[in-house]
Coordinates of C-alpha atoms and ligand atoms in Angstrom, one line a residue:
M1 CA 110.7 131.1 82.7
K2 CA 108.5 128.7 84.6
L3 CA 110.3 127.8 87.8
P4 CA 111.0 124.1 88.2
Y5 CA 109.7 122.2 91.2
A6 CA 112.0 122.5 94.2
E7 CA 111.7 120.7 97.5
P8 CA 109.9 122.8 100.1
Y9 CA 112.4 121.8 102.8
R10 CA 116.1 121.6 103.3
I11 CA 118.2 118.8 104.7
K12 CA 119.2 118.8 108.4
V13 CA 120.3 115.1 108.9
V14 CA 121.9 112.9 106.3
E15 CA 122.0 109.1 106.0
P16 CA 125.2 108.0 104.1
L17 CA 124.8 105.5 101.3
K18 CA 127.3 102.9 100.3
K19 CA 128.3 102.3 96.7
T20 CA 129.1 98.8 95.6
T21 CA 130.6 97.3 92.4
A22 CA 128.6 95.3 89.8
E23 CA 130.7 92.2 90.8
E24 CA 129.6 92.6 94.5
R25 CA 126.0 93.1 93.4
K26 CA 126.1 89.9 91.2
K27 CA 127.2 87.9 94.2
A28 CA 124.6 89.6 96.5
I29 CA 121.7 88.8 94.2
E30 CA 122.8 85.2 93.7
R31 CA 123.0 84.8 97.4
A32 CA 119.5 86.2 97.6
D33 CA 118.1 83.6 95.2
F34 CA 117.3 86.4 92.7
N35 CA 114.7 87.8 95.1
L36 CA 115.3 91.5 95.7
F37 CA 113.5 91.2 99.1
N38 CA 116.4 89.0 100.3
I39 CA 119.1 91.6 99.7
R40 CA 120.5 93.6 102.6
S41 CA 119.6 97.3 102.4
E42 CA 123.3 98.2 102.8
E43 CA 123.9 96.4 99.5
V44 CA 121.5 98.8 97.8
F45 CA 122.5 102.3 96.6
I46 CA 119.1 103.7 95.8
D47 CA 116.2 101.8 97.3
L48 CA 113.0 102.1 95.3
L49 CA 111.5 98.8 96.6
T50 CA 108.7 100.7 98.2
D51 CA 107.4 104.1 99.2
S52 CA 105.9 102.5 102.3
G53 CA 107.3 103.4 105.7
T54 CA 110.4 104.8 103.9
G55 CA 109.6 108.5 104.0
A56 CA 111.5 111.2 105.9
M57 CA 109.7 112.7 108.8
S58 CA 109.7 116.5 109.4
Q59 CA 111.1 118.2 112.5
Y60 CA 107.5 118.7 113.6
Q61 CA 106.9 115.0 113.4
W62 CA 110.1 114.2 115.3
S63 CA 109.0 116.6 118.0
E64 CA 105.9 114.5 118.4
I65 CA 108.1 111.5 119.0
M66 CA 109.2 113.2 122.2
L67 CA 105.7 114.4 123.1
G68 CA 104.2 110.9 122.7
D69 CA 101.9 109.8 125.5
E70 CA 102.4 106.1 126.0
S71 CA 99.4 105.6 128.4
Y72 CA 97.6 102.3 127.7
A73 CA 94.2 104.0 127.6
G74 CA 93.1 107.5 126.7
A75 CA 96.5 108.8 125.6
T76 CA 96.7 112.4 124.5
S77 CA 98.4 111.3 121.3
F78 CA 95.3 109.2 120.4
F79 CA 93.1 112.3 120.7
K80 CA 95.5 114.4 118.7
L81 CA 95.2 111.9 115.8
K82 CA 91.4 111.5 116.3
D83 CA 91.0 115.3 115.9
T84 CA 93.2 115.3 112.8
I85 CA 91.4 112.4 111.1
N86 CA 88.1 114.2 111.7
E87 CA 89.5 117.5 110.4
V88 CA 91.4 116.2 107.4
L89 CA 89.2 113.2 106.3
G90 CA 85.9 114.2 107.9
M91 CA 85.6 110.9 109.6
P92 CA 84.5 111.0 113.3
Y93 CA 85.5 107.5 114.4
F94 CA 88.8 105.6 113.9
L95 CA 90.7 102.6 115.1
P96 CA 94.5 102.6 115.1
T97 CA 96.2 99.5 113.6
H98 CA 99.9 98.6 113.2
Q99 CA 99.7 99.0 109.4
G100 CA 97.4 98.9 106.4
R101 CA 96.9 95.2 106.1
A102 CA 96.0 95.0 109.8
A103 CA 93.3 97.5 109.1
E104 CA 92.1 95.3 106.2
N105 CA 92.1 92.3 108.5
V106 CA 90.0 93.9 111.2
L107 CA 87.6 95.5 108.7
F108 CA 87.1 92.3 106.7
Q109 CA 86.7 90.2 109.8
T110 CA 83.9 92.6 110.9
L111 CA 82.2 92.6 107.5
M112 CA 82.9 89.0 106.3
G113 CA 83.8 86.9 109.3
H114 CA 86.6 84.4 108.9
S115 CA 85.0 82.3 106.2
A116 CA 83.1 83.9 103.4
P117 CA 83.3 81.7 100.3
E118 CA 80.0 83.1 98.9
M119 CA 81.2 86.7 99.1
V120 CA 82.7 89.1 96.5
V121 CA 84.5 92.4 96.9
P122 CA 84.4 94.5 93.8
G123 CA 87.0 97.3 93.4
N124 CA 89.7 98.8 91.2
S125 CA 92.7 96.5 91.1
H126 CA 92.9 95.6 94.8
F127 CA 96.3 95.8 96.4
D128 CA 97.9 92.3 97.0
T129 CA 97.5 92.3 100.8
T130 CA 93.9 93.3 100.3
K131 CA 93.3 90.5 97.8
G132 CA 95.2 88.2 100.2
H133 CA 92.8 89.0 103.1
I134 CA 89.8 88.6 100.8
E135 CA 91.0 85.3 99.3
F136 CA 92.2 84.0 102.7
R137 CA 88.5 84.2 103.8
G138 CA 87.5 82.2 100.7
A139 CA 85.9 85.3 99.1
R140 CA 86.7 86.8 95.7
A141 CA 88.1 90.2 94.7
I142 CA 86.5 91.3 91.5
D143 CA 88.5 93.8 89.5
C144 CA 86.3 96.5 87.9
T145 CA 89.1 98.9 86.7
I146 CA 88.6 100.6 83.4
D147 CA 90.2 98.9 80.4
E148 CA 92.4 101.9 79.6
A149 CA 94.4 101.2 82.7
F150 CA 96.0 98.1 81.1
D151 CA 97.4 100.0 78.1
T152 CA 100.7 101.6 79.3
T153 CA 100.6 104.1 76.5
C154 CA 97.0 105.3 76.8
K155 CA 97.1 108.8 78.5
H156 CA 93.8 108.6 80.3
P157 CA 94.1 111.1 83.2
F158 CA 92.3 108.8 85.7
K159 CA 93.4 105.3 85.0
G160 CA 92.4 104.2 88.5
N161 CA 88.7 104.7 87.7
V162 CA 86.2 102.0 88.3
D163 CA 84.3 100.9 85.2
L164 CA 80.7 101.6 86.2
A165 CA 79.2 99.1 83.8
K166 CA 81.5 96.3 85.2
L167 CA 80.6 97.4 88.7
E168 CA 76.9 97.5 88.0
A169 CA 77.0 94.0 86.5
V170 CA 78.5 92.7 89.7
L171 CA 76.0 94.6 91.8
K172 CA 73.2 93.1 89.8
E173 CA 74.6 89.5 89.8
Y174 CA 75.2 89.3 93.6
S175 CA 72.7 90.2 96.2
P176 CA 73.8 92.9 98.7
D177 CA 74.4 90.3 101.5
R178 CA 77.1 88.8 99.3
I179 CA 78.9 92.1 98.8
P180 CA 80.3 93.1 102.2
L181 CA 81.8 96.3 100.6
V182 CA 83.1 97.9 97.5
L183 CA 86.7 99.1 97.8
I184 CA 88.1 102.1 95.9
T185 CA 91.8 102.3 96.1
V186 CA 93.1 105.9 95.9
T187 CA 95.5 106.1 94.1
C188 CA 95.4 102.7 92.5
N189 CA 98.8 101.1 93.3
S190 CA 98.3 97.9 91.3
S191 CA 97.4 99.7 88.1
G192 CA 100.4 102.0 88.3
G193 CA 99.8 104.6 91.1
Q194 CA 96.9 105.9 88.9
P195 CA 94.3 108.3 90.4
V196 CA 90.5 108.0 90.6
S197 CA 88.5 111.1 89.5
M198 CA 86.1 112.8 91.9
E199 CA 83.3 112.2 89.3
N200 CA 84.0 108.5 89.4
I201 CA 84.1 108.4 93.2
R202 CA 80.8 110.2 93.3
E203 CA 79.2 107.8 90.7
V204 CA 80.5 104.6 92.4
S205 CA 79.2 105.9 95.7
S206 CA 75.7 106.6 94.3
L207 CA 75.6 103.3 92.5
C208 CA 76.5 101.5 95.7
K209 CA 73.9 103.5 97.7
K210 CA 71.3 102.5 95.1
H211 CA 72.2 98.8 95.7
G212 CA 72.5 99.2 99.5
V213 CA 76.2 98.3 99.5
T214 CA 78.9 99.9 101.7
V215 CA 81.8 101.8 100.1
F216 CA 85.3 102.2 101.6
F217 CA 88.5 103.7 100.4
D218 CA 91.8 102.0 100.6
A219 CA 93.2 105.4 101.3
A220 CA 97.0 104.7 101.4
R221 CA 97.7 107.5 98.9
F222 CA 94.6 109.6 99.2
A223 CA 96.6 112.9 99.2
E224 CA 98.4 112.1 96.0
N225 CA 95.0 111.2 94.5
A226 CA 93.7 114.7 95.6
Y227 CA 96.6 116.3 93.9
F228 CA 95.7 114.7 90.6
I229 CA 92.1 115.8 91.0
K230 CA 93.2 119.3 91.5
T231 CA 95.6 119.3 88.6
R232 CA 93.6 117.2 86.1
E233 CA 89.9 117.4 86.8
K234 CA 87.7 120.2 85.6
G235 CA 86.3 122.4 88.3
Y236 CA 88.9 121.6 91.0
S237 CA 92.0 123.7 90.1
E238 CA 90.9 126.5 92.4
K239 CA 90.0 124.2 95.3
S240 CA 92.6 123.5 98.0
I241 CA 93.9 119.9 98.5
K242 CA 92.2 119.9 101.9
E243 CA 88.8 120.8 100.4
I244 CA 89.3 118.1 97.7
V245 CA 90.2 115.5 100.3
L246 CA 87.1 116.3 102.4
E247 CA 84.9 116.0 99.3
M248 CA 86.4 112.7 98.3
F249 CA 85.8 111.2 101.8
S250 CA 82.2 112.6 101.8
Y251 CA 81.2 109.9 99.3
V252 CA 82.4 106.9 101.3
D253 CA 81.5 105.1 104.5
G254 CA 85.0 104.8 105.8
C255 CA 88.6 103.8 104.8
T256 CA 91.4 101.5 105.6
M257 CA 94.7 103.4 105.7
S258 CA 98.3 102.4 105.5
A259 CA 99.8 105.4 107.2
K260 CA 103.2 104.4 105.9
K261 CA 102.4 106.1 102.6
D262 CA 100.5 109.5 102.8
G263 CA 100.8 109.5 106.6
I264 CA 104.6 109.9 106.1
V265 CA 105.4 107.7 109.1
N266 CA 107.5 104.6 109.3
I267 CA 104.8 102.4 110.7
G268 CA 101.1 102.6 111.4
G269 CA 97.7 102.5 110.0
F270 CA 94.0 102.9 110.8
I271 CA 90.4 102.3 109.9
A272 CA 88.2 105.4 109.8
F273 CA 84.4 105.2 110.0
R274 CA 81.5 107.6 109.5
N275 CA 79.1 105.3 111.3
E276 CA 79.3 104.6 115.0
E277 CA 77.7 101.2 114.8
L278 CA 80.2 99.8 112.4
Y279 CA 83.0 101.3 114.5
N280 CA 81.6 99.6 117.6
K281 CA 81.4 96.2 115.8
A282 CA 85.0 96.5 114.5
S283 CA 86.3 97.6 118.0
T284 CA 86.1 94.1 119.3
F285 CA 88.3 92.7 116.6
N286 CA 90.7 95.6 116.9
I287 CA 91.2 94.8 120.5
I288 CA 91.8 91.1 119.8
Y289 CA 94.1 91.5 116.8
E290 CA 95.8 94.9 117.3
G291 CA 95.5 96.4 120.8
Y292 CA 93.2 98.5 122.9
L293 CA 91.1 101.1 121.1
T294 CA 93.3 104.1 121.8
Y295 CA 96.6 102.6 120.6
G296 CA 95.8 99.5 118.5
G297 CA 99.3 98.4 117.5
M298 CA 100.9 101.9 117.5
A299 CA 103.1 103.6 120.1
G300 CA 101.7 106.9 121.3
R301 CA 104.6 108.8 119.8
D302 CA 103.8 107.3 116.4
L303 CA 100.1 108.4 116.7
G304 CA 101.4 111.9 117.3
A305 CA 103.8 111.8 114.3
L306 CA 101.0 110.6 112.1
S307 CA 98.7 113.4 113.1
V308 CA 101.3 115.8 111.9
G309 CA 102.1 113.7 108.8
L310 CA 98.4 113.8 107.6
K311 CA 98.4 117.5 107.7
E312 CA 101.8 117.8 105.9
S313 CA 100.9 115.4 103.1
T314 CA 97.8 117.5 102.3
E315 CA 99.9 120.6 101.7
F316 CA 99.9 121.6 98.0
S317 CA 103.6 122.6 98.0
Y318 CA 104.7 119.2 99.4
L319 CA 102.6 117.3 96.8
E320 CA 103.8 119.5 93.9
S321 CA 107.4 118.7 94.7
R322 CA 106.7 115.0 95.5
I323 CA 104.7 114.3 92.4
G324 CA 107.0 116.6 90.4
Q325 CA 110.0 114.4 91.4
V326 CA 108.3 111.2 90.2
A327 CA 107.3 112.9 86.9
Y328 CA 110.9 114.1 86.5
L329 CA 112.1 110.5 86.7
G330 CA 109.3 109.5 84.3
E331 CA 110.3 112.1 81.7
K332 CA 114.0 111.1 81.9
C333 CA 113.0 107.5 81.2
V334 CA 110.9 108.6 78.2
E335 CA 113.8 110.7 76.9
Y336 CA 116.1 107.6 77.1
G337 CA 113.6 105.4 75.2
V338 CA 112.5 103.4 78.2
D339 CA 108.8 102.5 78.0
V340 CA 107.0 103.5 81.2
Q341 CA 103.3 103.6 82.3
Q342 CA 101.8 106.9 81.3
P343 CA 100.6 109.2 82.6
F344 CA 103.2 108.8 85.4
G345 CA 101.9 107.5 88.7
G346 CA 101.8 109.5 91.9
H347 CA 104.3 107.4 93.9
A348 CA 106.2 105.5 91.4
I349 CA 107.4 105.0 87.8
F350 CA 106.4 101.7 86.3
V351 CA 108.7 100.3 83.6
D352 CA 107.0 98.1 81.0
A353 CA 109.1 94.9 81.1
L354 CA 107.3 93.3 78.2
K355 CA 108.6 96.1 76.0
F356 CA 112.1 96.0 77.7
F357 CA 112.5 92.3 77.2
P358 CA 110.0 91.4 74.4
H359 CA 112.0 88.2 73.7
V360 CA 111.7 86.8 77.3
P361 CA 108.7 84.5 77.8
R362 CA 106.2 85.5 80.5
D363 CA 106.7 82.2 82.4
Q364 CA 110.4 83.4 82.9
F365 CA 109.2 86.5 84.7
P366 CA 110.5 89.4 82.6
A367 CA 109.7 92.1 85.2
Q368 CA 111.7 90.2 87.8
L369 CA 114.5 89.9 85.3
L370 CA 114.4 93.7 84.8
G371 CA 114.6 94.3 88.6
V372 CA 117.5 91.9 89.0
E373 CA 119.4 93.4 86.0
L374 CA 118.8 97.0 87.1
Y375 CA 120.1 96.1 90.5
I376 CA 123.3 94.6 89.0
E377 CA 123.6 97.6 86.6
A378 CA 123.2 100.4 89.1
G379 CA 122.5 99.2 92.6
V380 CA 118.9 100.5 92.3
R381 CA 116.3 98.2 93.8
G382 CA 112.8 98.2 92.4
V383 CA 110.0 95.6 92.8
E384 CA 108.3 93.3 90.4
I385 CA 104.6 94.0 89.7
G386 CA 103.9 91.1 87.4
T387 CA 103.4 87.4 87.4
L388 CA 105.2 86.6 90.6
L389 CA 103.1 89.1 92.5
A390 CA 99.9 88.0 90.8
D391 CA 100.5 84.6 92.3
R392 CA 98.7 81.4 91.4
D393 CA 95.0 81.0 91.0
P394 CA 93.7 79.7 94.4
V395 CA 91.7 77.0 92.7
S396 CA 93.6 75.8 89.6
R397 CA 97.1 76.7 91.1
E398 CA 98.2 77.9 87.7
N399 CA 100.3 81.1 87.3
R400 CA 98.0 84.1 86.9
Y401 CA 99.3 86.3 84.1
P402 CA 98.3 89.9 84.7
R403 CA 97.8 92.1 81.7
L404 CA 100.9 94.1 82.5
E405 CA 104.4 93.0 83.5
L406 CA 106.0 96.0 85.3
L407 CA 109.0 96.9 87.4
R408 CA 107.9 99.5 89.9
L409 CA 110.3 102.2 91.0
A410 CA 108.6 103.6 94.1
I411 CA 110.0 106.9 95.3
P412 CA 110.2 107.3 99.1
R413 CA 108.8 110.7 100.3
R414 CA 111.2 113.5 101.0
V415 CA 114.2 111.2 100.8
Y416 CA 116.1 111.4 97.5
T417 CA 117.1 114.3 95.4
R418 CA 116.9 115.2 91.7
S419 CA 120.5 113.9 91.1
H420 CA 119.3 110.5 92.4
M421 CA 116.6 110.6 89.8
D422 CA 119.2 111.3 87.1
Y423 CA 121.3 108.4 88.3
I424 CA 118.3 105.9 88.2
A425 CA 117.3 107.0 84.7
A426 CA 121.0 106.6 83.5
G427 CA 121.1 103.1 85.0
L428 CA 118.0 102.1 83.1
A429 CA 119.3 103.7 79.8
N430 CA 122.6 101.7 80.2
L431 CA 120.7 98.5 80.8
K432 CA 118.5 99.1 77.8
E433 CA 121.5 99.3 75.6
R434 CA 122.5 95.7 76.5
S435 CA 119.0 94.3 76.9
E436 CA 119.0 92.3 73.7
K437 CA 121.9 90.3 75.0
I438 CA 119.9 89.2 78.0
K439 CA 118.1 86.2 76.6
S440 CA 116.3 84.4 79.4
G441 CA 114.8 84.9 82.8
F442 CA 114.2 82.6 85.8
E443 CA 112.5 79.4 87.0
I444 CA 111.1 78.9 90.4
V445 CA 113.0 76.8 92.9
S446 CA 110.5 77.2 95.8
E447 CA 107.5 79.3 96.7
A448 CA 105.0 79.9 99.5
P449 CA 101.4 79.0 99.0
I450 CA 100.2 82.6 99.3
M451 CA 102.0 86.0 98.7
R452 CA 104.9 84.1 97.2
H453 CA 106.8 87.0 95.9
F454 CA 108.2 88.0 99.3
T455 CA 110.0 84.7 99.9
I456 CA 110.3 83.1 96.5
K457 CA 113.6 81.4 95.5
L458 CA 114.6 81.6 91.8
K459 CA 117.4 80.4 89.6
R460 CA 118.5 81.6 86.2
I461 CA 117.5 79.6 83.1
Ligands
LIG1 N1 96.8 99.2 100.2 C1 97.6 99.7 99.3 C2 97.1 100.4 98.1 C3 99.0 99.5 99.5 O1 99.8 100.0 98.6 C4 99.5 98.8 100.6 C5 100.9 98.6 100.8 C6 98.6 98.3 101.5 C7 97.2 98.5 101.3 C8 99.0 97.6 102.8 O2 99.5 98.4 103.7 O3 101.9 97.7 103.9 O4 100.8 99.2 105.6 O5 100.2 96.8 105.4 N2 101.7 98.8 99.9 C9 103.2 98.7 100.1 C10 103.8 98.9 98.7 C11 103.7 97.5 100.8 O6 105.0 98.7 98.6 O7 103.1 99.3 97.8 P1 100.7 98.0 104.7

């Protein structure tokens, strides 16, 4: 018999969870204006809002918390992390930032300045903060993801891939001075935690070189991407994750990193560079926005914990159980007839809300409805990846309807067990049974001009 995945760790400290009743949850979500971000975490039983900053640190990471060097300049913890980034990613220069979006802000300020209405940033379904930083500067994010990514049933193994023809069209249309960078997000969160193949990374890189354009990774989930390359791409099954990661990074000029994901820390981020000149340029902005070069928005202890986290997240046994757990949940959903994005993503299962509530119009936000109803059903909190998140067009101010309307169930790293996965899937199955009785969604009461999903207020129709 093939042995099933099992967590390569055991539990030393537990964090008790509180169970609530459906009645209590109905009151809580009404009080929260049907916005799951407004719920108190103690009102949630299983929290799948995000896999960001929610992971469990290992005993080796916790020991770094005690070893943290809090010197303003030149801290030992900084050099520990610098060595690790060089060893794991092959990037000799880096700037710490307080999280991923801060890294985006510093990098984009360096490459675009604060106003860049003539510029475009091609990529594979940019994450929302990334797009936010691009649009905030008046520039435009151009999505060049392959079309297969937008069909939840298509089993393409690398649905994060960049469509080379789409990218080449952009590279031909705009001169290099109007393309500050091309950004490859690994794995691609917005298209369902889907990986990018090594072949695609290599081809994007050579196309960009040909056109004289810089290429960066948004590397938040780089290790999960490497796992998919190892398990799905021809020629990589015998390579170690660490070898694969080094090859991936050999094709890019640098990366922005939200360390809250594959760094397995609760807060932190960085920008890594191959080139000293770009690092020097960005340094000034890092000092202004984040902090001095050797801490940039992070405590010394967190720099130390991150240096261990990067090594742990690139262990095969960890990734096998991490991604195995996500797939286990995905398989349970399929077994219960719940339509989910396939192949399953690395960090999350994405439930297809248009198939769950086919009778609910898109301007009533079916994925948000699914999130609210799943919370009421089972105390499980997911997050809408649909029209609310896609926000309004910056010019026309009309709703932007993305091709998919999804509820993301993001699995925190090393936090929940297989029985939690069973519980979540059963909650979805129960909700599915009564889904036809839920006839309508929401209308907007108030919203912010940008990134509205965080603070939006809704009411039931
Ligand atoms: N890039 C990607 C691909 C992300 O998924 C995120 C965050 C960021 C950048 C920004 O990083 O949060 O550290 O500032 N994603 C979280 C999520 C919030 O829930 O997917 P950050």
